[in-house]
Amino acid sequence: MARRPTIADVAKLAGVSRATVSFVLNNRPGVATDTQQRVRSAAEELGWTPSSSARALSTGRVRAVGLVLAREPELIGTDPFFPAFMAGIETVISETGDGLMLQMSRPENEVDTYRRLAADRRVDGVLLTDLRTDDSRPALVTELGLPAVAVGAGAGTGLPTVNLDDRPAVREAVHHLVGLGHRDIAYVAGPEEFVHARRRRQAWSDALAEAGLPEGTLLPGGFTAEGGARATRMLLDRPPTAIVYGNDLSATAGMAVAQDAGLRLPEDLSVVGFDDVPLASYTNPPLTTCRANPVSWGRASAQALVELIETGATADVELEPAALVVRASCGPAPVR
């Protein structure tokens, strides 16, 4: 196996000291232009690339960004949003040479997890997801001196934010159902403590009011398959004509429960989800949903965090709002 070239090899080929090579390759001032060109040409000729440990020593970085998921560990793998979100992160950090430090944490251990990450210098910064009302984490990471970007939080965190407005798509979903003749539209919500879950639930309520309809039945679903299934069973005691779910995972579970109970979709019941995960277009029938594009969300979040780490500042990012994707799970309201 060929030996990996070193800074000493680059210095020898360029006819300069190792210190000069280090200055040039770390973009430090004070080196003549022709010397810079000679060093870079030598590095390219030898195929030299910096090791992650060497870069950490020269820049003070550990070359890792953190993502703490404070949900029950057994639920993480069932939610297709986060694998897509992390794939978006990886498209950025694979180019910058950073790694993703993923930490699973039960909610009661979350604060200690962030404190350990900061104390052990395991990450250069973190992405905060699932922002809650009265969330303590923005103040915590500021106290710890840990660069952080809030994902999907809206305003008011005091941190740079990457946001996507999910409300227009939920309102559009309700108006689409109303246009199909539905007047009894229920909602299966995500965890009430999550800011984005509250936004989606409020958008459903607002859209019903805009259509001159009374508020439909509201049940918790927790963004889980089990929660979506449980809520749907309760709704089927006196079925609405349509159900809007807080995410696709709870919606697909709800579809299965409804079909097992003998309901035809969409003839007897129309269903709408949220996220547009890859599975949504392959359910039977294909799921009408609100597209949020978690890959793009992850990519934009990682770009903002890397810029914050490297420059000390980054602008807030507002992504394209979620959009309704109409598929075959919605149809005209049944006559009862």
Coordinates of C-alpha atoms in Angstrom, one line a residue:
M1 CA 0.0 0.0 0.0
A2 CA 1.4 3.4 -1.0
R3 CA 2.5 5.7 1.8
R4 CA 0.3 8.7 2.3
P5 CA 2.2 12.0 1.4
T6 CA 2.9 14.3 4.3
I7 CA 3.5 18.0 4.7
A8 CA 7.2 17.2 4.8
D9 CA 6.9 15.7 1.3
V10 CA 5.1 18.8 0.0
A11 CA 7.7 21.1 1.6
K12 CA 10.6 19.1 0.0
L13 CA 9.0 19.2 -3.5
A14 CA 8.2 22.9 -3.2
G15 CA 11.6 23.8 -1.8
V16 CA 10.1 25.5 1.3
S17 CA 9.8 24.9 5.0
R18 CA 7.0 22.8 6.6
A19 CA 5.8 26.0 8.4
T20 CA 5.4 27.7 5.0
V21 CA 3.4 24.8 3.7
S22 CA 1.2 24.9 6.8
F23 CA 0.6 28.7 6.3
V24 CA -0.3 28.3 2.7
L25 CA -2.6 25.4 3.0
N26 CA -4.4 27.0 6.0
N27 CA -4.8 30.2 4.0
R28 CA -2.8 32.4 6.3
P29 CA -1.4 35.7 5.2
G30 CA 2.3 36.6 4.7
V31 CA 3.4 34.2 2.0
A32 CA 4.5 35.5 -1.4
T33 CA 2.1 34.7 -4.3
D34 CA 4.7 32.6 -6.3
T35 CA 5.5 30.6 -3.2
Q36 CA 1.8 29.9 -2.6
Q37 CA 1.5 28.7 -6.2
R38 CA 4.5 26.4 -5.8
V39 CA 3.2 24.9 -2.6
R40 CA -0.3 24.3 -4.0
S41 CA 1.1 22.8 -7.1
A42 CA 3.3 20.4 -5.1
A43 CA 0.4 19.4 -2.9
E44 CA -1.7 18.7 -6.0
E45 CA 1.0 16.8 -7.7
L46 CA 1.5 14.5 -4.6
G47 CA -2.2 14.2 -4.0
W48 CA -1.8 15.5 -0.5
T49 CA -4.9 16.1 1.6
P50 CA -5.1 17.2 5.3
S51 CA -6.0 14.6 7.9
S52 CA -9.0 15.5 10.1
S53 CA -6.9 15.5 13.2
A54 CA -4.4 17.9 11.6
R55 CA -7.1 20.2 10.6
A56 CA -8.6 20.1 14.1
L57 CA -5.3 21.1 15.5
S58 CA -4.8 24.0 13.1
T59 CA -8.3 25.4 13.2
G60 CA -9.4 24.5 16.7
R61 CA -12.3 22.5 15.3
V62 CA -13.3 18.9 15.9
R63 CA -14.9 18.7 12.4
A64 CA -18.3 17.4 13.7
V65 CA -21.8 18.8 13.9
G66 CA -24.3 17.5 16.5
L67 CA -28.0 16.5 16.2
V68 CA -29.7 15.4 19.4
L69 CA -33.0 13.6 19.0
A70 CA -34.9 13.6 22.3
R71 CA -37.5 11.1 21.4
E72 CA -38.0 7.5 22.6
P73 CA -35.2 5.5 20.8
E74 CA -37.6 2.9 19.5
L75 CA -39.6 5.5 17.7
I76 CA -36.8 7.2 15.8
G77 CA -36.3 4.4 13.3
T78 CA -40.0 4.4 12.4
D79 CA -40.2 8.0 11.4
P80 CA -39.0 8.5 7.8
F81 CA -38.6 12.3 8.2
F82 CA -35.3 12.1 10.1
P83 CA -33.4 9.7 7.8
A84 CA -34.2 12.1 4.9
F85 CA -33.3 15.2 7.0
M86 CA -30.0 13.6 7.9
A87 CA -29.4 12.7 4.3
G88 CA -29.7 16.4 3.5
I89 CA -27.1 17.2 6.2
E90 CA -24.7 14.7 4.8
T91 CA -24.8 16.2 1.3
V92 CA -23.2 19.3 2.9
I93 CA -20.8 18.0 5.5
S94 CA -19.5 15.3 3.2
E95 CA -18.1 18.2 1.1
T96 CA -16.8 20.2 4.1
G97 CA -15.0 17.2 5.7
D98 CA -17.3 17.3 8.8
G99 CA -19.0 14.4 10.4
L100 CA -22.5 14.1 12.0
M101 CA -22.6 13.3 15.7
L102 CA -26.1 11.8 16.3
Q103 CA -27.1 11.5 19.9
M104 CA -30.3 9.7 21.0
S105 CA -31.5 11.1 24.3
R106 CA -34.6 10.4 26.4
P107 CA -36.4 13.7 27.1
E108 CA -35.4 13.7 30.7
N109 CA -31.7 13.4 29.8
E110 CA -31.6 16.0 27.1
V111 CA -30.0 18.9 29.0
D112 CA -27.2 16.6 30.2
T113 CA -26.6 15.4 26.7
Y114 CA -25.9 19.0 25.4
R115 CA -23.7 19.7 28.4
R116 CA -21.6 16.6 27.7
L117 CA -21.2 17.5 24.0
A118 CA -20.0 21.0 25.0
A119 CA -17.7 19.9 27.9
D120 CA -16.1 17.1 25.9
R121 CA -15.7 19.3 22.8
R122 CA -17.2 16.5 20.7
V123 CA -19.0 18.9 18.2
D124 CA -18.4 22.3 16.8
G125 CA -22.1 23.2 16.8
V126 CA -25.6 21.7 17.0
L127 CA -28.9 21.7 15.1
L128 CA -31.9 22.1 17.3
T129 CA -35.0 20.3 16.0
D130 CA -38.5 19.8 17.4
L131 CA -38.5 23.2 19.0
R132 CA -41.0 23.5 21.9
T133 CA -43.0 26.2 23.4
D134 CA -40.9 27.7 26.2
D135 CA -37.9 25.7 25.0
S136 CA -34.9 25.9 27.3
R137 CA -32.4 24.7 24.7
P138 CA -31.7 28.1 22.9
A139 CA -30.7 29.6 26.3
L140 CA -28.7 26.5 27.2
V141 CA -26.5 26.4 24.1
T142 CA -25.9 30.1 24.4
E143 CA -24.8 29.5 28.0
L144 CA -22.5 26.7 26.8
G145 CA -21.0 28.8 24.0
L146 CA -22.2 26.1 21.5
P147 CA -23.0 27.5 18.1
A148 CA -26.5 26.4 17.2
V149 CA -29.1 26.8 14.4
A150 CA -32.8 26.4 15.3
V151 CA -34.7 24.3 12.7
G152 CA -38.4 25.1 12.0
A153 CA -38.7 27.3 15.1
G154 CA -40.1 30.5 13.6
A155 CA -39.0 33.7 15.4
G156 CA -38.1 34.4 19.0
T157 CA -35.3 31.8 19.8
G158 CA -32.4 34.3 19.7
L159 CA -30.6 31.9 17.4
P160 CA -30.2 31.7 13.6
T161 CA -33.2 29.9 12.1
V162 CA -33.9 27.7 9.1
N163 CA -37.7 27.8 8.8
L164 CA -40.4 26.5 6.6
D165 CA -43.9 27.7 6.8
D166 CA -46.1 24.6 7.0
R167 CA -49.4 26.5 7.5
P168 CA -50.3 27.3 3.9
A169 CA -50.2 23.7 2.9
V170 CA -52.5 22.6 5.7
R171 CA -54.9 25.3 5.0
E172 CA -54.9 24.4 1.3
A173 CA -55.5 20.7 2.3
V174 CA -58.6 21.7 4.2
H175 CA -59.9 24.0 1.5
H176 CA -59.3 21.1 -1.0
L177 CA -61.5 18.8 1.1
V178 CA -64.1 21.5 1.5
G179 CA -64.2 21.9 -2.3
L180 CA -64.9 18.2 -2.5
G181 CA -67.9 18.6 -0.3
H182 CA -66.5 17.6 3.0
R183 CA -68.0 19.3 6.1
D184 CA -66.8 17.0 8.8
I185 CA -63.0 17.1 8.8
A186 CA -61.1 15.7 11.8
Y187 CA -57.5 16.3 12.8
V188 CA -55.0 13.9 14.3
A189 CA -52.3 16.2 15.8
G190 CA -48.6 15.8 16.7
P191 CA -47.3 16.5 20.2
E192 CA -48.8 19.7 21.5
E193 CA -45.5 20.9 23.0
F194 CA -43.8 21.1 19.5
V195 CA -44.0 24.5 17.9
H196 CA -44.5 23.0 14.4
A197 CA -47.3 20.6 15.6
R198 CA -49.2 23.5 17.1
R199 CA -48.8 25.5 13.9
R200 CA -50.3 22.7 11.8
R201 CA -53.1 22.2 14.2
Q202 CA -53.9 25.9 14.2
A203 CA -53.8 26.0 10.4
W204 CA -56.5 23.3 10.3
S205 CA -58.6 25.2 12.8
D206 CA -58.2 28.5 10.9
A207 CA -59.1 26.9 7.6
L208 CA -62.3 25.4 8.9
A209 CA -63.2 28.9 10.3
E210 CA -62.4 30.5 6.9
A211 CA -64.8 28.0 5.2
G212 CA -67.5 28.8 7.7
L213 CA -67.4 25.4 9.3
P214 CA -67.5 24.4 12.9
E215 CA -64.3 22.9 14.3
G216 CA -64.0 19.2 13.7
T217 CA -62.9 16.5 16.1
L218 CA -59.3 16.9 17.3
L219 CA -57.3 14.0 18.7
P220 CA -53.6 13.5 19.6
G221 CA -51.5 11.2 17.4
G222 CA -48.0 12.0 18.6
F223 CA -46.4 11.8 15.1
T224 CA -46.3 8.0 15.6
A225 CA -47.9 5.1 13.8
E226 CA -49.3 3.8 17.1
G227 CA -50.8 7.2 17.9
G228 CA -52.3 7.6 14.4
A229 CA -53.8 4.2 14.6
R230 CA -55.2 4.7 18.1
A231 CA -56.7 8.1 17.1
T232 CA -58.3 6.7 14.0
R233 CA -60.0 3.8 15.9
M234 CA -61.5 6.4 18.2
L235 CA -62.7 8.5 15.2
L236 CA -64.3 5.5 13.6
D237 CA -66.9 5.2 16.3
R238 CA -68.6 8.1 14.5
P239 CA -66.5 8.5 11.4
P240 CA -65.9 12.0 9.9
T241 CA -65.8 12.1 6.1
A242 CA -62.1 13.3 6.1
I243 CA -59.1 13.2 8.4
V244 CA -56.0 15.4 8.2
Y245 CA -53.0 14.0 10.1
G246 CA -50.0 15.8 11.5
N247 CA -47.5 13.7 9.6
D248 CA -47.4 10.9 7.0
L249 CA -46.5 8.2 9.5
S250 CA -49.7 8.6 11.5
A251 CA -51.7 9.0 8.3
T252 CA -50.5 5.7 6.8
A253 CA -51.3 3.9 10.0
G254 CA -54.7 5.5 10.1
M255 CA -55.4 4.4 6.5
A256 CA -54.6 0.8 7.4
V257 CA -56.9 1.0 10.4
A258 CA -59.8 2.5 8.4
Q259 CA -59.4 -0.1 5.6
D260 CA -59.3 -3.0 8.2
A261 CA -62.6 -1.6 9.5
G262 CA -64.1 -2.0 6.1
L263 CA -64.0 1.6 4.9
R264 CA -63.0 2.3 1.3
L265 CA -60.6 5.1 0.6
P266 CA -61.5 7.7 -0.7
E267 CA -65.1 6.6 -1.3
D268 CA -66.0 6.4 2.4
L269 CA -63.1 8.4 4.0
S270 CA -60.5 10.9 2.6
V271 CA -57.1 11.2 4.2
V272 CA -54.3 13.8 4.1
G273 CA -50.8 13.6 5.7
F274 CA -47.9 15.9 6.1
D275 CA -44.2 15.6 5.0
D276 CA -44.4 13.7 1.7
V277 CA -42.0 11.0 2.7
P278 CA -41.1 8.5 -0.2
L279 CA -43.6 6.0 1.0
A280 CA -46.5 8.4 0.6
S281 CA -46.8 7.9 -3.2
Y282 CA -46.8 4.0 -2.7
T283 CA -49.6 3.6 -0.2
N284 CA -52.9 2.2 -1.4
P285 CA -54.4 4.6 -2.4
P286 CA -51.4 7.0 -2.8
L287 CA -51.5 9.5 0.0
T288 CA -52.5 13.2 -0.5
T289 CA -50.0 15.1 1.7
C290 CA -48.1 18.3 2.3
R291 CA -44.6 18.3 0.8
A292 CA -42.0 19.8 3.2
N293 CA -38.9 18.2 1.5
P294 CA -36.8 17.1 4.6
V295 CA -33.7 16.6 2.4
S296 CA -33.7 20.3 1.4
W297 CA -34.4 21.2 5.0
G298 CA -31.4 19.2 6.2
R299 CA -29.1 20.7 3.5
A300 CA -30.1 24.3 4.3
S301 CA -29.7 23.7 8.1
A302 CA -26.2 22.2 7.7
Q303 CA -25.1 25.0 5.4
A304 CA -26.3 27.6 7.9
L305 CA -24.6 25.8 10.8
V306 CA -21.2 25.3 9.0
E307 CA -21.2 29.0 8.1
L308 CA -22.0 30.0 11.7
I309 CA -19.2 27.8 13.0
E310 CA -16.7 29.1 10.5
T311 CA -17.6 32.8 10.4
G312 CA -19.4 33.4 13.7
A313 CA -22.6 34.5 11.9
T314 CA -25.2 33.3 9.5
A315 CA -28.5 34.7 8.1
D316 CA -31.9 33.3 8.9
V317 CA -33.2 31.1 6.0
E318 CA -36.8 30.9 4.9
L319 CA -37.4 27.8 2.7
E320 CA -40.2 27.5 0.2
P321 CA -43.5 26.9 2.1
A322 CA -44.9 23.4 2.2
A323 CA -47.2 22.6 -0.7
L324 CA -50.2 20.4 -1.0
V325 CA -49.6 17.2 -3.2
V326 CA -53.0 15.8 -4.3
R327 CA -53.1 12.1 -4.8
A328 CA -55.9 9.4 -4.7
S329 CA -56.5 9.3 -1.0
C330 CA -59.0 12.2 -1.3
G331 CA -62.3 12.1 -3.1
P332 CA -65.8 13.6 -3.0
A333 CA -67.5 13.5 0.4
P334 CA -69.8 10.5 0.8
V335 CA -73.5 11.0 1.2
R336 CA -74.6 9.7 4.6

